Amino acid sequence: MQDIPQISDAEWLVMKVLWNESPLGSSDVVNALKGTTDWKPKTIKTLLSRLVTKNALSYDAGSRGYLYYPLVSENECAKEEARSFLGRVYNGSLNLLVKNFIENKELSVEEIEELKKLLEDK
């Protein structure tokens, strides 16, 4: 199994752009993030570089610069993030997480039925 890198919140925003569409050049990533962040292009290029170092992204060198693409899927990263969160916050106890979630969120009838179905199917 491939090691899934730990990705910071800022890096997640960059990855989401590339999960949505790739390969992209750094200027394309900068343009995609213009409406959501106030980051300078240099900041985004630094994040791209970090993600390459972490083996979350790779790139092809083209005539117009680097074209970045993900090496890990969004689903793989989300699973790893959930596993990490569960370990850090709930000492690995899924029961505590679900109990806390149910006690602290008002659930609709549809959501309750969906949770029941997920548990029954498991």
PDB file of N, CA and C in Angstrom, residues 8 56 75 90:
ATOM      1  N   SER A   8      -1.417  19.491   4.918  1.00  0.00           N
ATOM      2  CA  SER A   8      -1.924  20.596   5.734  1.00  0.00           C
ATOM      3  C   SER A   8      -3.217  21.154   5.137  1.00  0.00           C
ATOM      4  N   ALA A  56       2.840  13.812  -2.909  1.00  0.00           N
ATOM      5  CA  ALA A  56       1.405  13.941  -3.139  1.00  0.00           C
ATOM      6  C   ALA A  56       1.151  14.381  -4.580  1.00  0.00           C
ATOM      7  N   ASN A  75      -9.893  10.417  -2.355  1.00  0.00           N
ATOM      8  CA  ASN A  75     -10.488   9.408  -1.482  1.00  0.00           C
ATOM      9  C   ASN A  75      -9.438   8.807  -0.541  1.00  0.00           C
ATOM     10  N   TYR A  90      -9.984  10.911  19.283  1.00  0.00           N
ATOM     11  CA  TYR A  90     -10.807   9.920  19.990  1.00  0.00           C
ATOM     12  C   TYR A  90     -10.024   8.670  20.374  1.00  0.00           C
TER      13      TYR A  90
END
